[in-house]
Amino acid sequence: MTIYGVAILAACFLIGQLAGEALGHVLAIDANVGGVGFSMFLLIVVNQWLNKRNLMPKDSQLGISFWSNMYIPVIVAMSSIQNVSAALSGGAVAIAAGTFVTIIPLLMLPLISKLANKRKV
Amino acid sequence: MSLMNEILIKNGLVFAFLVTGLIMLGSWWLSEKVFRKKIPGSAIAIISGLLLAYVGGRVTGGLRGIADVPIFTGMGLLGGAMFRDFAIVSTAYGADMREIKSTGWVGVLSLVMGVVLSFVIGGVIALAFGYNHPKDITTIGAGACTFIVGPVTGAAVGASSDIIAISIAAGVVKSIFVTIITPIAARFIGLDNPQAAMIYGGLMGTTSGVAAGLAATDPKLVPYGALTATFYTGLGCLLCPSLLYLIVSYFF
């Protein structure tokens, strides 16, 4: 049943969120540390485990793939609720900081990718 | 008219599905017919979303873009943190564990570099604009990480509310700019494989910016970028008010 897939996704999501909140709590910071990341790892592992045992029929998979197909629309809705006018009116400091802090790390990507490939070879 | 409004408000989430569907339809049409697929449909859709957000913010003076207009409150639910994270997690379904393992340590390196580099850049810009109090430098530097790290750090070090507002704005500018620049820059910086996407997520850190930017570049890369980016805000909240603040205080 499709709902099984959705339920598996929901379980992984909630456990991951809990782990992220708990880690934030342990580190004494008021933030969720890696909740989404933990959920993703969990989903990958659980999915592999179920697949090996043939416990993931096609209609259960549909419950997960539906949400991953909804991903871009959700992101579109997300962009429509950003505080864009505040970003533009936050003054020159905010705009300068936001711009430089995007461009400089972005240019670091080729360097670090190179480093990663060297290590592999 | 008021009956229509009432129905749309009462069924906000359903109306948001319709609105988002129409944005997607229009964007794909524009991409195919007008831009001949030179600009991906998802990029047009995301930029349309940002434009809507700007209009909403301008009209209502609120903080949540179009969602502050009563009939569009459903957009706030569909695009809110819960659905966003749920959908991002679901993309891991197609991710390959081997790719993730092979990037492991570089992913961690890119995270630490991303946070420290963003903090330094933000701090230098704060200084350039004449903010030379350690609390102010730290808070604006933290805001340059993400718009969550900024206020968390500002509250921890006791910065004033106008500085915190600047730090949030810096983080929002970053997330929007990352969204727009990622599909444009991707070709030039080799952002076309899972490993690069993981490093990219760690360097940029803004989950919404990275996720939206990668979605507009190549949806297959989204889970890899999101995986590292999701640790960034936590790491920033950990380092900025503690170690990085101490270092700034030592120098200023």
PDB file of C-alpha atoms in Angstrom, chain A residues 9-10 13 17 27 29 31 33-34 36-41 43-44 47-48 61 64 67-68 70-85 87-88 90 92-106 108-110 112-113 115-117 119-120, chain B residues 20 24 45-46 49-50 53-54 57 63-67 75 78-79 83-86 88-90 92-93 97 100 105-106 109 113 117-118 121 125 129 131 144 169-170 172-174 176-178 181 185 189 195-196 199-200 203-204 208 211-212 222-223 227 230-231 234 237-238:
ATOM      1  CA  LEU A   9       9.404   8.166   5.113  1.00  0.00           C
ATOM      2  CA  ALA A  10       7.586   9.787   8.036  1.00  0.00           C
ATOM      3  CA  PHE A  13      11.972  11.893   9.108  1.00  0.00           C
ATOM      4  CA  GLN A  17      14.554  15.231  13.568  1.00  0.00           C
ATOM      5  CA  LEU A  27      25.885  20.532  22.404  1.00  0.00           C
ATOM      6  CA  ILE A  29      22.909  25.113  21.126  1.00  0.00           C
ATOM      7  CA  ALA A  31      19.309  24.507  16.843  1.00  0.00           C
ATOM      8  CA  VAL A  33      22.011  19.769  14.191  1.00  0.00           C
ATOM      9  CA  GLY A  34      21.768  17.719  11.026  1.00  0.00           C
ATOM     10  CA  VAL A  36      17.528  16.283   7.834  1.00  0.00           C
ATOM     11  CA  GLY A  37      20.879  14.588   7.245  1.00  0.00           C
ATOM     12  CA  PHE A  38      20.203  11.877   9.831  1.00  0.00           C
ATOM     13  CA  SER A  39      16.766  11.285   8.328  1.00  0.00           C
ATOM     14  CA  MET A  40      18.280  10.902   4.865  1.00  0.00           C
ATOM     15  CA  PHE A  41      20.885   8.388   6.056  1.00  0.00           C
ATOM     16  CA  LEU A  43      15.967   6.379   4.770  1.00  0.00           C
ATOM     17  CA  ILE A  44      18.824   5.107   2.585  1.00  0.00           C
ATOM     18  CA  ASN A  47      15.337   1.261   2.046  1.00  0.00           C
ATOM     19  CA  GLN A  48      18.348  -0.956   1.295  1.00  0.00           C
ATOM     20  CA  GLN A  61       7.773   2.868  -3.232  1.00  0.00           C
ATOM     21  CA  ILE A  64       8.164   7.890  -1.225  1.00  0.00           C
ATOM     22  CA  TRP A  67       7.183  13.198  -2.225  1.00  0.00           C
ATOM     23  CA  SER A  68      10.484  13.284  -4.000  1.00  0.00           C
ATOM     24  CA  MET A  70       6.867  17.053  -5.118  1.00  0.00           C
ATOM     25  CA  TYR A  71      10.216  18.368  -4.082  1.00  0.00           C
ATOM     26  CA  ILE A  72      10.587  21.132  -6.681  1.00  0.00           C
ATOM     27  CA  PRO A  73       7.013  22.453  -6.236  1.00  0.00           C
ATOM     28  CA  VAL A  74       7.615  22.579  -2.476  1.00  0.00           C
ATOM     29  CA  ILE A  75      10.818  24.543  -3.091  1.00  0.00           C
ATOM     30  CA  VAL A  76       8.898  26.915  -5.389  1.00  0.00           C
ATOM     31  CA  ALA A  77       6.334  27.467  -2.634  1.00  0.00           C
ATOM     32  CA  MET A  78       9.230  27.951  -0.222  1.00  0.00           C
ATOM     33  CA  SER A  79      10.762  30.684  -2.375  1.00  0.00           C
ATOM     34  CA  SER A  80       7.421  32.474  -2.449  1.00  0.00           C
ATOM     35  CA  ILE A  81       7.434  32.867   1.338  1.00  0.00           C
ATOM     36  CA  GLN A  82      10.988  34.210   1.746  1.00  0.00           C
ATOM     37  CA  ASN A  83      11.467  37.645   3.166  1.00  0.00           C
ATOM     38  CA  VAL A  84      12.771  39.055  -0.112  1.00  0.00           C
ATOM     39  CA  SER A  85      11.833  42.653   0.553  1.00  0.00           C
ATOM     40  CA  ALA A  87      16.753  41.129   2.118  1.00  0.00           C
ATOM     41  CA  LEU A  88      16.705  44.016  -0.346  1.00  0.00           C
ATOM     42  CA  GLY A  90      18.521  45.195   4.868  1.00  0.00           C
ATOM     43  CA  ALA A  92      24.286  47.735   1.950  1.00  0.00           C
ATOM     44  CA  VAL A  93      26.043  45.690   4.655  1.00  0.00           C
ATOM     45  CA  ALA A  94      23.593  42.815   4.313  1.00  0.00           C
ATOM     46  CA  ILE A  95      23.693  42.869   0.528  1.00  0.00           C
ATOM     47  CA  ALA A  96      27.496  43.104   0.406  1.00  0.00           C
ATOM     48  CA  ALA A  97      27.934  40.347   3.008  1.00  0.00           C
ATOM     49  CA  GLY A  98      25.369  38.070   1.347  1.00  0.00           C
ATOM     50  CA  THR A  99      26.937  38.547  -2.088  1.00  0.00           C
ATOM     51  CA  PHE A 100      30.600  38.053  -1.180  1.00  0.00           C
ATOM     52  CA  VAL A 101      29.815  35.147   1.076  1.00  0.00           C
ATOM     53  CA  THR A 102      28.187  33.431  -1.879  1.00  0.00           C
ATOM     54  CA  ILE A 103      30.785  34.155  -4.545  1.00  0.00           C
ATOM     55  CA  ILE A 104      34.008  33.387  -2.646  1.00  0.00           C
ATOM     56  CA  PRO A 105      33.024  29.939  -1.237  1.00  0.00           C
ATOM     57  CA  LEU A 106      31.500  29.118  -4.625  1.00  0.00           C
ATOM     58  CA  MET A 108      36.460  27.311  -3.733  1.00  0.00           C
ATOM     59  CA  LEU A 109      34.483  24.355  -5.080  1.00  0.00           C
ATOM     60  CA  PRO A 110      36.874  23.441  -7.944  1.00  0.00           C
ATOM     61  CA  ILE A 112      38.255  21.205  -2.989  1.00  0.00           C
ATOM     62  CA  SER A 113      36.934  18.893  -5.711  1.00  0.00           C
ATOM     63  CA  LEU A 115      41.721  17.793  -3.507  1.00  0.00           C
ATOM     64  CA  ALA A 116      39.081  15.073  -3.189  1.00  0.00           C
ATOM     65  CA  ASN A 117      40.015  13.488  -6.509  1.00  0.00           C
ATOM     66  CA  ARG A 119      43.108  11.657  -2.512  1.00  0.00           C
ATOM     67  CA  LYS A 120      41.077   9.032  -4.320  1.00  0.00           C
TER      68      LYS A 120
ATOM     69  CA  THR B  20       2.107  26.099  -7.288  1.00  0.00           C
ATOM     70  CA  MET B  24       5.107  25.311 -12.641  1.00  0.00           C
ATOM     71  CA  ALA B  45       9.563  28.672 -11.267  1.00  0.00           C
ATOM     72  CA  ILE B  46      11.837  29.394  -8.299  1.00  0.00           C
ATOM     73  CA  GLY B  49       8.354  32.331  -6.401  1.00  0.00           C
ATOM     74  CA  LEU B  50      10.893  34.890  -5.228  1.00  0.00           C
ATOM     75  CA  ALA B  53       7.512  36.792  -2.245  1.00  0.00           C
ATOM     76  CA  TYR B  54       8.776  40.278  -2.999  1.00  0.00           C
ATOM     77  CA  GLY B  57       6.269  41.505   1.323  1.00  0.00           C
ATOM     78  CA  LEU B  63       7.897  38.802   6.934  1.00  0.00           C
ATOM     79  CA  ARG B  64       6.604  35.743   5.095  1.00  0.00           C
ATOM     80  CA  GLY B  65       6.372  36.877   1.488  1.00  0.00           C
ATOM     81  CA  ILE B  66       3.163  35.954  -0.301  1.00  0.00           C
ATOM     82  CA  ALA B  67       1.958  33.888   2.674  1.00  0.00           C
ATOM     83  CA  MET B  75       1.792  28.638   0.564  1.00  0.00           C
ATOM     84  CA  LEU B  78       3.367  23.961   1.613  1.00  0.00           C
ATOM     85  CA  GLY B  79       6.657  25.886   1.517  1.00  0.00           C
ATOM     86  CA  PHE B  83       7.053  20.024   4.031  1.00  0.00           C
ATOM     87  CA  ARG B  84      10.403  21.334   2.850  1.00  0.00           C
ATOM     88  CA  ASP B  85      12.364  18.960   5.067  1.00  0.00           C
ATOM     89  CA  PHE B  86       9.976  16.073   4.413  1.00  0.00           C
ATOM     90  CA  ILE B  88      14.182  16.906   0.938  1.00  0.00           C
ATOM     91  CA  VAL B  89      14.466  13.698   2.992  1.00  0.00           C
ATOM     92  CA  SER B  90      12.421  11.812   0.399  1.00  0.00           C
ATOM     93  CA  ALA B  92      17.510  10.520  -0.431  1.00  0.00           C
ATOM     94  CA  TYR B  93      15.513   7.586  -1.787  1.00  0.00           C
ATOM     95  CA  MET B  97      25.442   5.342  -0.534  1.00  0.00           C
ATOM     96  CA  ILE B 100      28.304   9.529  -0.072  1.00  0.00           C
ATOM     97  CA  TRP B 105      35.990  13.316   4.795  1.00  0.00           C
ATOM     98  CA  VAL B 106      35.985  16.029   2.093  1.00  0.00           C
ATOM     99  CA  LEU B 109      36.309  19.510   5.478  1.00  0.00           C
ATOM    100  CA  MET B 113      35.783  25.577   5.678  1.00  0.00           C
ATOM    101  CA  LEU B 117      35.209  31.230   5.505  1.00  0.00           C
ATOM    102  CA  SER B 118      31.679  32.684   5.587  1.00  0.00           C
ATOM    103  CA  ILE B 121      34.037  37.233   4.959  1.00  0.00           C
ATOM    104  CA  ILE B 125      32.549  43.284   5.502  1.00  0.00           C
ATOM    105  CA  PHE B 129      31.243  49.229   7.000  1.00  0.00           C
ATOM    106  CA  TYR B 131      31.168  47.976  12.756  1.00  0.00           C
ATOM    107  CA  ALA B 144      26.819  35.437   6.641  1.00  0.00           C
ATOM    108  CA  ALA B 169      19.115  40.042   6.114  1.00  0.00           C
ATOM    109  CA  ALA B 170      22.673  38.995   5.155  1.00  0.00           C
ATOM    110  CA  VAL B 172      18.538  35.831   3.423  1.00  0.00           C
ATOM    111  CA  VAL B 173      20.472  37.675   0.705  1.00  0.00           C
ATOM    112  CA  LYS B 174      22.907  34.751   0.663  1.00  0.00           C
ATOM    113  CA  ILE B 176      18.478  33.983  -2.492  1.00  0.00           C
ATOM    114  CA  PHE B 177      21.730  34.731  -4.280  1.00  0.00           C
ATOM    115  CA  VAL B 178      22.830  31.080  -3.995  1.00  0.00           C
ATOM    116  CA  ILE B 181      23.729  31.890  -9.065  1.00  0.00           C
ATOM    117  CA  ALA B 185      27.767  29.025 -12.212  1.00  0.00           C
ATOM    118  CA  ILE B 189      32.863  25.246 -11.264  1.00  0.00           C
ATOM    119  CA  GLN B 195      30.667  14.503  -4.963  1.00  0.00           C
ATOM    120  CA  ALA B 196      30.853  18.149  -6.092  1.00  0.00           C
ATOM    121  CA  ILE B 199      31.156  19.700  -1.220  1.00  0.00           C
ATOM    122  CA  TYR B 200      29.007  22.534  -2.537  1.00  0.00           C
ATOM    123  CA  LEU B 203      30.664  25.234   1.455  1.00  0.00           C
ATOM    124  CA  MET B 204      27.455  27.222   0.957  1.00  0.00           C
ATOM    125  CA  SER B 208      17.103  26.405   1.147  1.00  0.00           C
ATOM    126  CA  ALA B 211      18.398  22.860  -2.411  1.00  0.00           C
ATOM    127  CA  ALA B 212      16.682  25.364  -4.681  1.00  0.00           C
ATOM    128  CA  VAL B 222      19.718  17.724  -4.632  1.00  0.00           C
ATOM    129  CA  PRO B 223      19.999  14.927  -2.040  1.00  0.00           C
ATOM    130  CA  LEU B 227      22.899  16.048   3.034  1.00  0.00           C
ATOM    131  CA  THR B 230      21.875  20.287   6.754  1.00  0.00           C
ATOM    132  CA  PHE B 231      24.833  20.034   9.146  1.00  0.00           C
ATOM    133  CA  GLY B 234      24.238  23.388  13.464  1.00  0.00           C
ATOM    134  CA  CYS B 237      25.531  27.749  15.771  1.00  0.00           C
ATOM    135  CA  LEU B 238      28.207  25.741  17.555  1.00  0.00           C
TER     136      LEU B 238
END
